Structure formats: C-alpha cells, structure tokens
XYZ file of C-alpha atoms in Angstrom:
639
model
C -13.129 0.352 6.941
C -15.297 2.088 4.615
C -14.789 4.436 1.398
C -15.673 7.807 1.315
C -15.867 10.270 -1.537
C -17.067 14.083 -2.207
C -17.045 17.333 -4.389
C -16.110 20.774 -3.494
C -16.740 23.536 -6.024
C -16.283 26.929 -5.263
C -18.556 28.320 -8.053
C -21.532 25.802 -7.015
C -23.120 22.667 -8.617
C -26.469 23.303 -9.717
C -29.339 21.008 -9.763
C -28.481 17.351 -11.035
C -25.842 16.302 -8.606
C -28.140 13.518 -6.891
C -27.623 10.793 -9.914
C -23.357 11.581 -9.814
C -23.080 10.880 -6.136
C -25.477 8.362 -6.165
C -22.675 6.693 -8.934
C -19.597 7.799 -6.743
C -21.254 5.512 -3.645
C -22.449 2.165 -5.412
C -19.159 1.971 -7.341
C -17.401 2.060 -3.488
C -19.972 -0.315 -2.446
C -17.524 -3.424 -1.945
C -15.588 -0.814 0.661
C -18.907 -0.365 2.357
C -22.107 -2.641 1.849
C -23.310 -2.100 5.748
C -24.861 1.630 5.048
C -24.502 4.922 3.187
C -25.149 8.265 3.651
C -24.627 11.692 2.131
C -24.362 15.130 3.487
C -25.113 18.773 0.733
C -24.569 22.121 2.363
C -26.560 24.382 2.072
C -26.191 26.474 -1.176
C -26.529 23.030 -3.006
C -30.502 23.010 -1.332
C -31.021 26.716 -1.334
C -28.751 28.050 -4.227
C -28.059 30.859 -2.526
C -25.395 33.102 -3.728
C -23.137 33.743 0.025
C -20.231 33.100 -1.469
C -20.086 29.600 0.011
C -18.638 27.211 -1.874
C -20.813 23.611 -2.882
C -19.830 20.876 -0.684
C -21.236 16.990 -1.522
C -19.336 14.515 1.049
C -20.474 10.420 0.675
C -19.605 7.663 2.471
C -20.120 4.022 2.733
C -19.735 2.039 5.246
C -18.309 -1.325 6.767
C -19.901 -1.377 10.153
C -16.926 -2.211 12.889
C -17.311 -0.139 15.642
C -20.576 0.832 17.274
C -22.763 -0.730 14.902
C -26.183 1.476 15.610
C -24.544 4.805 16.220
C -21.825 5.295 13.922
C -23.954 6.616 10.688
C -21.760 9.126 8.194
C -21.826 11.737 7.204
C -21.554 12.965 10.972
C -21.696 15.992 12.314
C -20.604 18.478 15.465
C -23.811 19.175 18.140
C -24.814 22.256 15.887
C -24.072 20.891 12.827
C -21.556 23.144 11.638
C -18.859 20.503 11.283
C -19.157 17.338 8.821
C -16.861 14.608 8.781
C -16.946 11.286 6.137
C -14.259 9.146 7.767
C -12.060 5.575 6.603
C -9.880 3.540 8.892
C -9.922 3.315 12.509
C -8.539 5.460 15.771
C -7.102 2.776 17.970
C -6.573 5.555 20.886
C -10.134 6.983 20.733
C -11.230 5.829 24.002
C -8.242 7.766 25.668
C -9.027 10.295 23.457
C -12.462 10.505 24.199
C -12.122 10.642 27.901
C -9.801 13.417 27.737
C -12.417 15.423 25.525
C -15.255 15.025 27.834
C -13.110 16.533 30.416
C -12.743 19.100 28.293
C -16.488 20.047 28.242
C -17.354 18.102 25.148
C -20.111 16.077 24.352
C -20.685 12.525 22.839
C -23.951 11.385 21.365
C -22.174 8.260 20.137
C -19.500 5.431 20.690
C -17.604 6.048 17.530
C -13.754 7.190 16.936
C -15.639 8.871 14.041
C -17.001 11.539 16.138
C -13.502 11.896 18.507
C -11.996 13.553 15.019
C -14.779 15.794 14.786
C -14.051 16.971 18.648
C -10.473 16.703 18.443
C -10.479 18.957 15.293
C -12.856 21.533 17.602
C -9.834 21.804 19.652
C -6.362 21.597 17.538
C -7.657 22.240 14.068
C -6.143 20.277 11.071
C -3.593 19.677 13.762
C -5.720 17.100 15.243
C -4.338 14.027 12.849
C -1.351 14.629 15.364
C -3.518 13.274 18.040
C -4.472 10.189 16.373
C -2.700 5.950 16.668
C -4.757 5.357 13.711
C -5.370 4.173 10.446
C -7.304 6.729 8.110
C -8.337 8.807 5.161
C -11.001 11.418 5.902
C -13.043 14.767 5.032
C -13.900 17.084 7.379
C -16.145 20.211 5.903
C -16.150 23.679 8.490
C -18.948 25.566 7.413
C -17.856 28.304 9.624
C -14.788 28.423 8.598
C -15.472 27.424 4.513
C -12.582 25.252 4.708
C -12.695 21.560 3.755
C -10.032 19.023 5.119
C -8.508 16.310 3.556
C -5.981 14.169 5.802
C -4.360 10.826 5.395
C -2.681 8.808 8.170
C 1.172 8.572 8.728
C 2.163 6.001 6.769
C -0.377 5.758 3.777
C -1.961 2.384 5.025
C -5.868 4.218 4.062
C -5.609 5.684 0.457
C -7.360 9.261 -0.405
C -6.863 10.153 -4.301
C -7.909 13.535 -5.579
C -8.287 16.440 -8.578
C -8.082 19.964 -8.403
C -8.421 22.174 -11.226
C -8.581 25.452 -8.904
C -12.407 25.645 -9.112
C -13.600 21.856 -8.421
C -11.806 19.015 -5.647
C -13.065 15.782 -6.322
C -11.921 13.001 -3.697
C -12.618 9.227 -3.011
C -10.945 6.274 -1.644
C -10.060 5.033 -5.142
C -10.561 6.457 -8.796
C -13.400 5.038 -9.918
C -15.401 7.608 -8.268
C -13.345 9.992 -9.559
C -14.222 9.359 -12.887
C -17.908 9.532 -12.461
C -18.061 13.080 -11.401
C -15.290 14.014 -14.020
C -17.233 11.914 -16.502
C -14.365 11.593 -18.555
C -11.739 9.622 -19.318
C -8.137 11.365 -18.341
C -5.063 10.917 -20.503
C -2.846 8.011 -19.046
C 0.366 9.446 -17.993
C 2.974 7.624 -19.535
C 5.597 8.741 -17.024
C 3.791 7.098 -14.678
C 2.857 3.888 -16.874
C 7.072 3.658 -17.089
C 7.753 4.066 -13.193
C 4.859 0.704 -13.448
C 6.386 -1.524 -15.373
C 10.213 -0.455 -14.289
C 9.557 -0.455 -10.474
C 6.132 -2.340 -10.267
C 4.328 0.928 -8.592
C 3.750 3.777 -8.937
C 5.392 6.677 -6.420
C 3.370 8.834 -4.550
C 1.687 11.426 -5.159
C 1.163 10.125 -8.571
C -1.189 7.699 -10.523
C -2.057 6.162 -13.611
C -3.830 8.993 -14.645
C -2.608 12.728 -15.377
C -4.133 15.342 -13.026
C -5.116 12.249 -10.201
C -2.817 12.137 -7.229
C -2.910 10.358 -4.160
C -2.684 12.686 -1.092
C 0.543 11.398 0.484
C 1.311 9.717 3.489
C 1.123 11.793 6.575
C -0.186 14.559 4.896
C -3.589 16.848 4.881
C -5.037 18.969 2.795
C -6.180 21.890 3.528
C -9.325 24.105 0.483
C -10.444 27.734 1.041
C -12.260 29.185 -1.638
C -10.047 29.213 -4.842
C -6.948 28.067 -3.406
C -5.134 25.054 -1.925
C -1.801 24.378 0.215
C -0.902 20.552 2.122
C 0.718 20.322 5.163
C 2.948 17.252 5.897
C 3.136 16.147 9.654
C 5.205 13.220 9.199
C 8.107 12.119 7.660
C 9.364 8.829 8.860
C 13.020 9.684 7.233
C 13.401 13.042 9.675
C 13.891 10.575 12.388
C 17.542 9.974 12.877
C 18.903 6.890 14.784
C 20.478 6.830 18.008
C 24.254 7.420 18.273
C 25.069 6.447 22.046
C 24.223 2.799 23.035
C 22.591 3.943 26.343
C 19.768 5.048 24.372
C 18.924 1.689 22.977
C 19.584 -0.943 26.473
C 16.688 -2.866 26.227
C 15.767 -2.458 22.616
C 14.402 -5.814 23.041
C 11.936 -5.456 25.755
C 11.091 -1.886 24.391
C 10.091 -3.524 20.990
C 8.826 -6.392 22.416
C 6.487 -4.297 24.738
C 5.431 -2.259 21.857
C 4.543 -5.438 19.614
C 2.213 -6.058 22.562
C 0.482 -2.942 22.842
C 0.199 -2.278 19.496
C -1.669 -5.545 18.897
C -3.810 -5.518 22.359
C -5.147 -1.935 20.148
C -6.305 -3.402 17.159
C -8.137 -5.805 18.566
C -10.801 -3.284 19.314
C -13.639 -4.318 17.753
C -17.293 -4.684 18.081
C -17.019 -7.801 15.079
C -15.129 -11.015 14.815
C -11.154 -10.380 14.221
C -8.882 -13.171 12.687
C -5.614 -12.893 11.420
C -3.755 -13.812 8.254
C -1.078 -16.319 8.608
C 1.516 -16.903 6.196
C 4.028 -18.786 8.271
C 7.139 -16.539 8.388
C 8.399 -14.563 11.236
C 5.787 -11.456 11.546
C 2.363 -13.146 10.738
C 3.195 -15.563 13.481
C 4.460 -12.926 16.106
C 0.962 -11.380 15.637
C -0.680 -14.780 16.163
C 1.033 -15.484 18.833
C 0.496 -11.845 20.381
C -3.501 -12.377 19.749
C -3.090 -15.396 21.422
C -2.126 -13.454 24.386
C -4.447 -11.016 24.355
C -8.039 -12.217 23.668
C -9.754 -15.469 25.360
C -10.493 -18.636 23.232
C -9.389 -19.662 20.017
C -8.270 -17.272 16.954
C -9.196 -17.717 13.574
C -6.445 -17.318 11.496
C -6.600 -17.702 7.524
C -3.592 -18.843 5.018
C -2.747 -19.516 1.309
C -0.814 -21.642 -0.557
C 0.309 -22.801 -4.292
C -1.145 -26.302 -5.944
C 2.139 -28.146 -6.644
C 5.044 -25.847 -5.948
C 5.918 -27.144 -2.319
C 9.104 -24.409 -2.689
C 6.665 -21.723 -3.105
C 4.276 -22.694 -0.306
C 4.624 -21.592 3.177
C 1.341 -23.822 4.306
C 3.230 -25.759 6.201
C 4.821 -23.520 8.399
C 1.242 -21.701 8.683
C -0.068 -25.097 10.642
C 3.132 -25.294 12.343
C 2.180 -22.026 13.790
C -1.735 -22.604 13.987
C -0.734 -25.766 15.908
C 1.226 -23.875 18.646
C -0.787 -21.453 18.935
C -3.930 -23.990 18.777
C -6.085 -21.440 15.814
C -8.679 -22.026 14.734
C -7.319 -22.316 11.446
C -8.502 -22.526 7.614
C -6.585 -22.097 4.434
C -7.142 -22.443 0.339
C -4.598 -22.791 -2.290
C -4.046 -21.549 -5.941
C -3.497 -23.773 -8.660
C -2.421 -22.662 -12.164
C -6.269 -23.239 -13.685
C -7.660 -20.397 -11.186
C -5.743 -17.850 -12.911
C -8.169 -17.023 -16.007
C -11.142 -17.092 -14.262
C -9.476 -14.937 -11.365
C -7.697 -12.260 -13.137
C -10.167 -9.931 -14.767
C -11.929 -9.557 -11.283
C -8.939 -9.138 -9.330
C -8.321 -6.126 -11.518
C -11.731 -4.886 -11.811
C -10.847 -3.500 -8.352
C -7.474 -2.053 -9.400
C -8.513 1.409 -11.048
C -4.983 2.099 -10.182
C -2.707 -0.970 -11.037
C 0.378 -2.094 -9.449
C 2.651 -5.145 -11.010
C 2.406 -8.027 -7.858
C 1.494 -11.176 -8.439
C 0.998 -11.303 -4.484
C -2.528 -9.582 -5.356
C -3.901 -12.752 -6.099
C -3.334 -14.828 -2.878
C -3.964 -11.753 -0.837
C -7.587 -11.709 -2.575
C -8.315 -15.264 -2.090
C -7.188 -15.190 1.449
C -9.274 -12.348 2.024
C -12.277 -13.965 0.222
C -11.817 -16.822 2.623
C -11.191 -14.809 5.721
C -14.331 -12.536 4.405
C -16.824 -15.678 5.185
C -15.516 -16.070 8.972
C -14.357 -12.221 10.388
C -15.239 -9.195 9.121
C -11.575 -7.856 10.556
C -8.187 -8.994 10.307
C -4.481 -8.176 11.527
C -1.755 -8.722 8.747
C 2.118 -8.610 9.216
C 2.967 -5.628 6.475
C 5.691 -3.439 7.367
C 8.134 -5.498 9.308
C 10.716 -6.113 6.822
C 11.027 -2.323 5.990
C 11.194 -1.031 9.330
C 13.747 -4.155 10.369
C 15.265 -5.036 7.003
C 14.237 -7.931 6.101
C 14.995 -8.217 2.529
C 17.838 -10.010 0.680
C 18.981 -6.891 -0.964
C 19.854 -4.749 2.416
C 21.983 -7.594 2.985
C 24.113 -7.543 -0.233
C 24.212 -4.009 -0.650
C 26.548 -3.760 2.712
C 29.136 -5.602 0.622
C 29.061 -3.164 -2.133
C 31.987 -0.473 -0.614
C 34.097 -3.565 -0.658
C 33.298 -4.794 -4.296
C 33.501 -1.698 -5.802
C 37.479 -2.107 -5.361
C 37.360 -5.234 -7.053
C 38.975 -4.164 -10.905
C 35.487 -4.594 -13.446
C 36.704 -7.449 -15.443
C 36.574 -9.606 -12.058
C 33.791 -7.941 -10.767
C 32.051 -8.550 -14.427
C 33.911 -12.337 -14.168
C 32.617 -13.811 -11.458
C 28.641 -12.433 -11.854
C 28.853 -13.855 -15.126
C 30.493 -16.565 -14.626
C 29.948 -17.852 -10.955
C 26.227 -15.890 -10.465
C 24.475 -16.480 -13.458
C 25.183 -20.306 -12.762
C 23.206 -20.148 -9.419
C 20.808 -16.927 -9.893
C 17.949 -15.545 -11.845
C 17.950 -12.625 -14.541
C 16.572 -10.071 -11.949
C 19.485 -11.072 -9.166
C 21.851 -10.877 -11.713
C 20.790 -7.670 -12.488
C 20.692 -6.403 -9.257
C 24.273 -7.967 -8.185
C 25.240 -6.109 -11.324
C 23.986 -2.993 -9.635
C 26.162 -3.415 -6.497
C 29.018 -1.934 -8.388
C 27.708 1.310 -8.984
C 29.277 3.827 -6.534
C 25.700 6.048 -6.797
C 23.506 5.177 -3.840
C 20.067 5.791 -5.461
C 20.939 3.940 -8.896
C 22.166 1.003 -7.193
C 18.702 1.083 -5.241
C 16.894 1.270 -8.506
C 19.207 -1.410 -10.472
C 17.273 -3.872 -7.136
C 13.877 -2.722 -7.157
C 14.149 -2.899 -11.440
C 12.083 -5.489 -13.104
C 13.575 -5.097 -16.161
C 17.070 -3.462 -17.020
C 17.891 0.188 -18.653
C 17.879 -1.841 -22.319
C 15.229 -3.897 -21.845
C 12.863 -1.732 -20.584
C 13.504 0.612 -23.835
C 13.083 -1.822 -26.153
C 9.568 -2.626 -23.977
C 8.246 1.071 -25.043
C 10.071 1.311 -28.387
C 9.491 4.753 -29.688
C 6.715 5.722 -27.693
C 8.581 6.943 -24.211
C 11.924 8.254 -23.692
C 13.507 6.121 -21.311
C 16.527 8.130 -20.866
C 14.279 10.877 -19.711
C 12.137 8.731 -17.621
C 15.000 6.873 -15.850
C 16.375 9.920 -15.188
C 13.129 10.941 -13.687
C 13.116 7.785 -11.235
C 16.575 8.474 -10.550
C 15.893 12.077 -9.635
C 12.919 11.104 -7.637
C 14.908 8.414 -5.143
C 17.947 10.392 -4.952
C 16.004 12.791 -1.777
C 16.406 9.774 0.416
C 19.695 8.635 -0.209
C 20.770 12.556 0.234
C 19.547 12.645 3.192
C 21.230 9.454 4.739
C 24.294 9.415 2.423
C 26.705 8.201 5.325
C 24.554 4.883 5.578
C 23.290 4.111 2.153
C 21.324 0.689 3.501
C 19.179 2.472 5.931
C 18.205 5.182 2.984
C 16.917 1.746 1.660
C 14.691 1.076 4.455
C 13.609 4.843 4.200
C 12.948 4.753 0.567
C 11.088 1.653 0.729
C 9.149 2.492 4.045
C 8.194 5.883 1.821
C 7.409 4.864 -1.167
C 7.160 0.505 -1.964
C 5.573 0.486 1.486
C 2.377 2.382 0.821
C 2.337 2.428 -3.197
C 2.644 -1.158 -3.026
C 1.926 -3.586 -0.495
C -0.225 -1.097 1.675
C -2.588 -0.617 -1.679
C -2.880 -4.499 -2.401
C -3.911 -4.889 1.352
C -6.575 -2.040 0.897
C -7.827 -2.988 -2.388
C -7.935 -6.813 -2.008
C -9.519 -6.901 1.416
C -11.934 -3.954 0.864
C -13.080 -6.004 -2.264
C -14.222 -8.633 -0.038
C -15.642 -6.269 2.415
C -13.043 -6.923 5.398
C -11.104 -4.411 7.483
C -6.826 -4.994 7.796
C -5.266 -3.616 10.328
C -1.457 -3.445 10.309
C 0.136 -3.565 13.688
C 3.814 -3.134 12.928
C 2.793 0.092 11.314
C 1.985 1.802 15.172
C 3.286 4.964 14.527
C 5.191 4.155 17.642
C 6.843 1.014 16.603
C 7.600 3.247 13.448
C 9.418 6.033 15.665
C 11.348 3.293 17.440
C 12.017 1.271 14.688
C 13.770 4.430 12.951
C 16.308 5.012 15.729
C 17.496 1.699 15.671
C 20.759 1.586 14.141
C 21.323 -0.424 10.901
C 23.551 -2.249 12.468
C 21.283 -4.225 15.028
C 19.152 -5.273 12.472
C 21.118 -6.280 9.637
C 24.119 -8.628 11.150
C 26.156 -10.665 8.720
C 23.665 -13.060 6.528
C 20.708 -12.206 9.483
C 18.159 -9.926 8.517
C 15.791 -8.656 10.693
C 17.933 -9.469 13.748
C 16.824 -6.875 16.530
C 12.759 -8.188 15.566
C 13.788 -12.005 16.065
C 15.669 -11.661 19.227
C 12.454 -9.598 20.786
C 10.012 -11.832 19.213
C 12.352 -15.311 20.681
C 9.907 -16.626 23.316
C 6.286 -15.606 21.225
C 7.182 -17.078 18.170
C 8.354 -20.952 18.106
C 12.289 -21.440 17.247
C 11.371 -23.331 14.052
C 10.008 -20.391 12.867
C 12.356 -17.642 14.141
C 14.858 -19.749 11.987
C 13.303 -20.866 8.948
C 14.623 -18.502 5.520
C 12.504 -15.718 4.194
C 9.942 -16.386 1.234
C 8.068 -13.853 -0.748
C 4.287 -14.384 -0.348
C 4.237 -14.602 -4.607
C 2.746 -17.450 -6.616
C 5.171 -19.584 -8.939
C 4.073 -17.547 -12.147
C 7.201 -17.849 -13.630
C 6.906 -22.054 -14.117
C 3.058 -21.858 -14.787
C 3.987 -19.164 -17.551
C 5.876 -21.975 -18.656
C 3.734 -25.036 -18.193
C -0.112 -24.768 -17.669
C -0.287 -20.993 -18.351
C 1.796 -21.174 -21.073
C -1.662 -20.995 -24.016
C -2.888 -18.508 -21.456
C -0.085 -16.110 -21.977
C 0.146 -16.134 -25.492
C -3.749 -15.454 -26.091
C -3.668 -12.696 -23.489
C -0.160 -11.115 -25.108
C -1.465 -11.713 -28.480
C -0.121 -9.011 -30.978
C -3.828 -7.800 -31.476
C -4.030 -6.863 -27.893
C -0.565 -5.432 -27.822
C -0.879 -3.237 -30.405
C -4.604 -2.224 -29.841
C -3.312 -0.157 -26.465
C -0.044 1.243 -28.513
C 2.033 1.589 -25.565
C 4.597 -1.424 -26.103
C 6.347 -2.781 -28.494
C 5.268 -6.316 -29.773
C 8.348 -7.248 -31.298
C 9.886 -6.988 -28.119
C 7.309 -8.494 -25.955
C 7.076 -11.580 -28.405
C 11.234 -12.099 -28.191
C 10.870 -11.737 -23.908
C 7.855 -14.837 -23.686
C 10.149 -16.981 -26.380
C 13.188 -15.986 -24.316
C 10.714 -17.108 -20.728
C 9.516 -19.948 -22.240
C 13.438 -21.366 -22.769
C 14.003 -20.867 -19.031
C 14.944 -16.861 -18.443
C 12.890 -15.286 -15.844
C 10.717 -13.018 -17.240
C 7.689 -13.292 -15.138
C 7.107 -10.175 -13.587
C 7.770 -8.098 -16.790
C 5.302 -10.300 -18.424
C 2.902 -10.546 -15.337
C 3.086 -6.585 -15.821
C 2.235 -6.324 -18.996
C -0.693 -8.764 -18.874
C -1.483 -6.871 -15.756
C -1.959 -3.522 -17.950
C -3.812 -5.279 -20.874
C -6.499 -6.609 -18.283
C -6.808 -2.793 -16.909
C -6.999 -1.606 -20.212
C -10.341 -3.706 -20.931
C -11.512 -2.292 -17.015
C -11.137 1.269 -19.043
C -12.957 0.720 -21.974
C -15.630 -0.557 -19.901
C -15.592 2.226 -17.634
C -15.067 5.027 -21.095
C -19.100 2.920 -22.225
C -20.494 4.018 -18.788
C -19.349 7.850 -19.694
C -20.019 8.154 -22.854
C-alpha cells in the first residue's frame, strides 16, 4: 500500500510548487516510509504556453511487491503515460502474460506497470480488467487527460477538489489541505449524517467541496471540464430465481474462499493475518494454513477485564488448530488518554467506532512482525451477519400487531432485557417504510435526541430528511425484499465509509498493507445472487458462509454467537473513564467548537453514568472534540 497525491491545473502553476508537494508527501509518509517520488510535466519545467494543462503527481511508497523495480511515479516506454498507484492487482501476473503476447513490454515486475499497459489497450476501461485493491492517477500527455479510478468496492480511498480550474487529489485530506492552504468550512450536513449514523456517506466528507471518489468509480479531467464513470454497482446484481442456478453454492463459495485467499498471498514481504476469533478471521486462517508452508503469524486483541467483550479466547482456540504462530495485546481502560489524540491524528476525516482503537493496536503489533496482513471485513454484509437482518424479517408480521401491544411489550418486556439503541431499533421495526426502519437500526441516537444534540444550530428535520432521501435508492430498488436492500445499503455505503476506512487508516498508520479477501470482486458477484433466504434462516445468520466454511473452520467456532470487535466503552465511561469523560466533555470544550448543545450533552453523561447506554453518542462527540484540536493544529501550519 502506499498514498499517492497530485495537482492538475489547467491554467498552470508557476514557480513555487516544489515546497507544496514536498508537504503533500511527508504528511502521507506513515502510508509510505519505503520511498518517494514525484513526476512535473512539462509546462511546469518549461512554462510553455501549449495549452497543456500543469500536472504534479506524488507518491509514497510501502515497498510490497518487487522491492528494487517498482519506483513511482512510473511511466509507459516513451514516457508519455504516468501512473502514481495504491493497493495491489492480485491478477497481474495473468495479466501480464496476456500483455506481452500482445507485443508489450515490461522493464519491471510490478502490477504498477500492468495498469499502465492495460490502460494502452482499453483506456479508462482498464479498471474492468483488474481483481484488485486500488486508488490511482494515471496522466496521458497525449491525450491531456488525467485519470482518477478507485476499485469496486471502496477498500483504497481517493478524496478530491475541483473548482473547474484546479483537481487536487490524495489518499486522505491532509494533503489536500496543504495545496489548498486553507481551512474549508465544515459541512454540517455532513457533521449530522456523523454523529446520527457514525459515517459519513459517500461521496461526501467532513469538509464542504472534499469528496471521496466513490466506489467503483473513475474519474475522468480534460482541460476545463470533468465527468465520472461508474463501472460497478454491487446492487445491479440481482439474485438467482431458479434453484438450478445455485446447486453447489457451497463448493462454489467454498472454492472461491480458496482462490481468493491463495491471491493475496502474493507477496514479496512477510504476510500474517488478524485473528479475532469469530467465524471469518478464522476461515482465512485456516485457508492460509492451506496455502503457504510453515507456520502463520496471526495477530489478536482483547479488553483488560471485560471477559464478555473479549474474543481472545476463541483467537487461541483457533491459533491452536491451526498451530499460528500467534501474538496478541489487550486494552485496558488507562490506555485510552494516552491513545486517543494519536489515533485521531490520522483521522482527517472522522468516523464514530470505537473499533478504531483495537484495530490500531493490533496493527501496531502486527506492524513489528509482517509488513502485510489479510483481515475478515466484508463477510457479514455480503452473508448477513448482523442481528438486525434477522429481526427485520419479523417486521411484516409485527406491523399487524395493534400499537398499544406493539408499544406494550417493547416497553415493557424489551426494555427489561435490552439497551437504549435496541430498543430503539425494535421500535423501528414497526414502521411500514423500508429505508426509515433501516435508519431507526443504524441510528445512534433517536429523531429527539439527536435535535436536542445540535440545538439551534442544524435543522434536523431537514437533515433527517436528507438521510432518509439518500437510503431510500436502495430500498427502491429491492422493495420486494426489504432485508437484502439492507445488505445492499450497507455493502454501499457502512461497508466502505466505515469499516473499509478504519482498516485503511489504522493499518496505513502503522505502515502495513490489509488485504480483504471476502471483498474478491468475485465472491462479491456470487455473494449477490444468493438469495436472502440461504443466508438468513430462522435465528442463523450467515448460514450459506458456515455450511461452506464447515470442515476449515473448527465446529466450536462455526457455533459460537457473534460479537462486535468494540471495546467495553460504555462501563469504562462509567468506571475508570468516568474523570476522563467529563474533562474531555467539559462545557469549555463544548462550547468552544459551537456545534452542540451543552445542556444536552451534560443531561446524556448524567443519564450514562446512572446506567443508560449512551456510549457511542458520547464516544462521538469526544471523537469530534479530539479532531477539532487535529484542526486547529493543522489551521497554525497554514496560516
């Protein structure tokens, strides 16, 4: 993995660009400490006046795959072509071999220079080609066109701005900011999708006139204008109808699993795996296991004195089995403080998941053994693994239930065995509109609560309204079975705007590569045309994976109920955190960001601290106030 950024101004740079880029690249230097390089056409060095617009492309890079020969920027034989590139072509090889036979020549070992070849022959159409992971830039001089792409399902991130004269582009947005050098207005719309949803849907970000270039998308500059293409869309794919279609799902999947893995193991560094102990970590264990000689290194994470919460037990079940080579850490309560401000300090672009914290420290451990590592992301999208795909098949049948039962027995039976937010979302079972129901799950905090969060200073009519809007496209277009537009609304949107980002950013801060195997664009194909009903049965989620994975993965395993990979914030809020908290949500720092309202914020920790679960609306706001002292940081090195 590496991070890449550049500028592209039609009307030409001038003299003075050295210092800016030389910015852009150290503040990506986590992404890529092994080397750097920069390419300037030529009316940056000449200043000639051909009409040719001013192209600066950087990169840095994490050195995976032919260590000596893979330098970037990299060029075509005659130089007209110039690619910066991030991720990884698992097919290249086939690729490659296909290209030479079509009369093209290699002066290197790298998948980096297949897209540059690929692109000779099928133009932007070449991300088509590509079983890959990636974000890159790709500047035809001939041509005058620059190319932005991103891979199918957002696992790389590209963010960009455009103000029809000047594209600026990087891996995150940092860089960004140093060639705007300015600070951009915070979009509040976006700061309200945050702390409702805990992300922030494509193709927006915290900041106005920043997007992310979407998942299985490119972009595609000539001169003063701009137009993206999208050449995937994981919700086209409709499910298969006749049974005959799916006879031997299992093996198909199971064979699939396999290849997919046997892929990303291509490597010219040491590859490990993270292992949390549930179902899809260990089915990519146990597929490594398979697939390379001697003894894997896999790396886990755990929670000081919450035995619920920690899965390390399972993970040396499966270590055991699979005789790893195995090494873990855990996370007490008193590693919070210290941890927080520099888990941030990589999250230019926040998201509101406690999750971000083990995932760093697993990757800081995994970072002093491997330098890559397969992760088991994905799998409960594509098979429905979550709780809530579950319940929401009962809603057509509660809905009939008259309101003052349906109102009785969550109040009175639910709230006597279940949290705020699964009373909230059982709540949301009884409305008959697909998308709101969706949103009343995914909610952190409800329609009320969330407006007395912002107070005066968002509409959150209007904004609801706005998420509403925005979710309704998938459950339109699968309105006949409202679970799988679930799947497809997760798999589009809390897929990469979420977990995909905390991967990136948490493993790219310690300078390792994740790869996601479940995310094989073929295994995503498949996994779309299996019906909802074989892999959601009765209480079973997930039911199609577990019966291909039954012979990898031990029974124990295959068995065992699903946990969230989360630390118990919600009881150290409570206990050891609890001074913590209420110095970091002081009133002073509320009110010195005037976004929230205190008043409110003060009643929700005093309503926490007497045993309502507030801990993610909390973790979210502490989450922005930590970001906010990132910015003013970042607004001294502009100024």
């Amino acid at each position: 993995m590496c991070g890449i950024y550049g500028i592209y101004d039609i009307e030409g740079m001038g003299n003075g660009l050295d210092p800016v880029l030389r910015e852009m690249g150290n503040s990506l230097s986590h992404r890529g400490p092994d080397d750097e390089g920069v390419y300037l056409n030529s009316k940056l060095k000449t200043q000639n006046s051909n009409g040719t617009p001013t192209v600066a492309l950087g990169h840095r890079r994490l050195s995976i795959i032919d260590l000596d020969g893979g330098h970037q920027p990299m060029t075509n034989e005659d130089g007209s072509v110039v690619i910066v590139f991030n991720g990884e072509i698992y097919n290249f090889k086939e690729l490659r071999g296909r290209l030479i036979k079509q009369g093209h020549r290699f002066k290197t070992e790298s998948d980096t220079e297949v897209i540059l070849h690929q692109y000779e022959e099928d133009g932007w159409r070449c991300v088509e080609q590509f079983n890959g992971i990636f974000s890159f830039c790709l500047w035809d001089e001939n041509k005058a066109s620059l190319l932005l792409a991103r891979d199918r399902m957002g696992v790389k991130p590209l963010y960009y701005t455009w103000d029809n004269k000047k594209l600026i582009f990087a891996s995150e947005i940092k860089p960004i900011l140093l060639a705007l050098n300015r600070m951009p207005e915070i979009d509040r719309s976006s700061l309200f999708m945050l702390m409702a949803i805990q992300f922030i849907p494509s193709p927006g970000s915290i900041f106005k006139g920043i997007e992310k270039l979407q998942p299985g998308s490119v972009m595609i500059c000539c001169q003063d204008r701009h137009y993206i293409e999208n050449y995937c869309n994981p919700s086209s794919i409709l499910p298969s109808e006749r049974s005959s279609q799916i006879d031997n799902v299992n093996d198909q999947l199971t064979s699939l699993l396999k290849d997919a893995v046997e892929r990303q193991l291509v490597s010219d560094v040491p590859v490990g795996a993270f292992l949390s102990g549930g179902v899809d970590s260990s089915a990519i264990v146990g597929l490594m296991s398979r697939s390379i000689p001697g003894r894997i290194k896999t790396f886990s994470v755990g929670f000081e004195g919450e035995g619920r919460h920690s899965e390390l037990g399972f993970a040396r079940l499966v270590a055991k089995h699979f005789d790893t080579d195995h090494h873990e850490i855990s996370i007490g309560p008193k590693d919070i403080p210290d941890m927080m401000p520099k888990v941030m300090s990589y999250l230019d672009d926040p998201i509101v998941d406690p999750a971000i914290l083990p995932t760093y420290m697993v990757s800081r451990l995994a970072s002093s053994k491997v330098k890559v590592v397969l992760t088991g992301e994905g799998a409960d999208e594509l098979f429905g693994g979550y709780q809530r795909y579950r319940l929401d098949r009962i809603s057509f049948y509660y809905q009939f239930l008259p309101e003052s039962i349906r109102k009785g027995l969550i109040e009175k039976i639910g709230s006597r065995f279940l949290d705020r937010r699964y009373m909230q979302g059982l709540s949301a079972i009884s409305n008959p509109v697909h998308s709101l129901r969706h949103i009343g799950w995914i909610s952190i905090l409800s329609h009320e609560e969330i407006a007395g969060l912002f107070g005066g200073y968002i509409s959150a009519r209007e904004e609801f309204e706005k998420i509403a809007g925005y979710f309704e496209q998938f459950f339109t277009d699968c309105s006949d079975d409202p679970v799988r537009a679930m799947l497809t609304a997760d798999i589009s949107t809390w897929l990469p705007d979420d977990l995909l980002i905390k991967v990136d950013r948490m493993s790219m801060a310690n300078s390792i590569e994740a790869r996601v195997p479940y995310l094989d664009h073929r295994i995503v194909d498949f996994a779309m045309r299996i019906p909802t009903s074989l892999k959601i049965r009765g209480r079973s989620g997930k039911d199609i994976l577990k019966k291909a994975l039954s012979g990898i993965v031990p029974e124990e395993i295959l068995k065992r109920p699903k946990k969230g990979f989360a630390p118990p914030i919600g009881a150290w809020f409570r206990g050891e955190l609890r001074e913590y908290i209420m110095d970091s949500i002081s009133r002073k720092a509320v009110e010195s960001i005037g976004l929230f309202d205190f008043k409110f914020i003060d009643t929700m920790i005093r309503r926490h601290m007497h045993g309502e679960d507030f801990s993610l609306p909390l973790w979210g706001i502490l989450t922005i106030l930590l970001w906010n002292n990132n910015l003013k940081e970042m607004r001294k090195s502009l100024c």
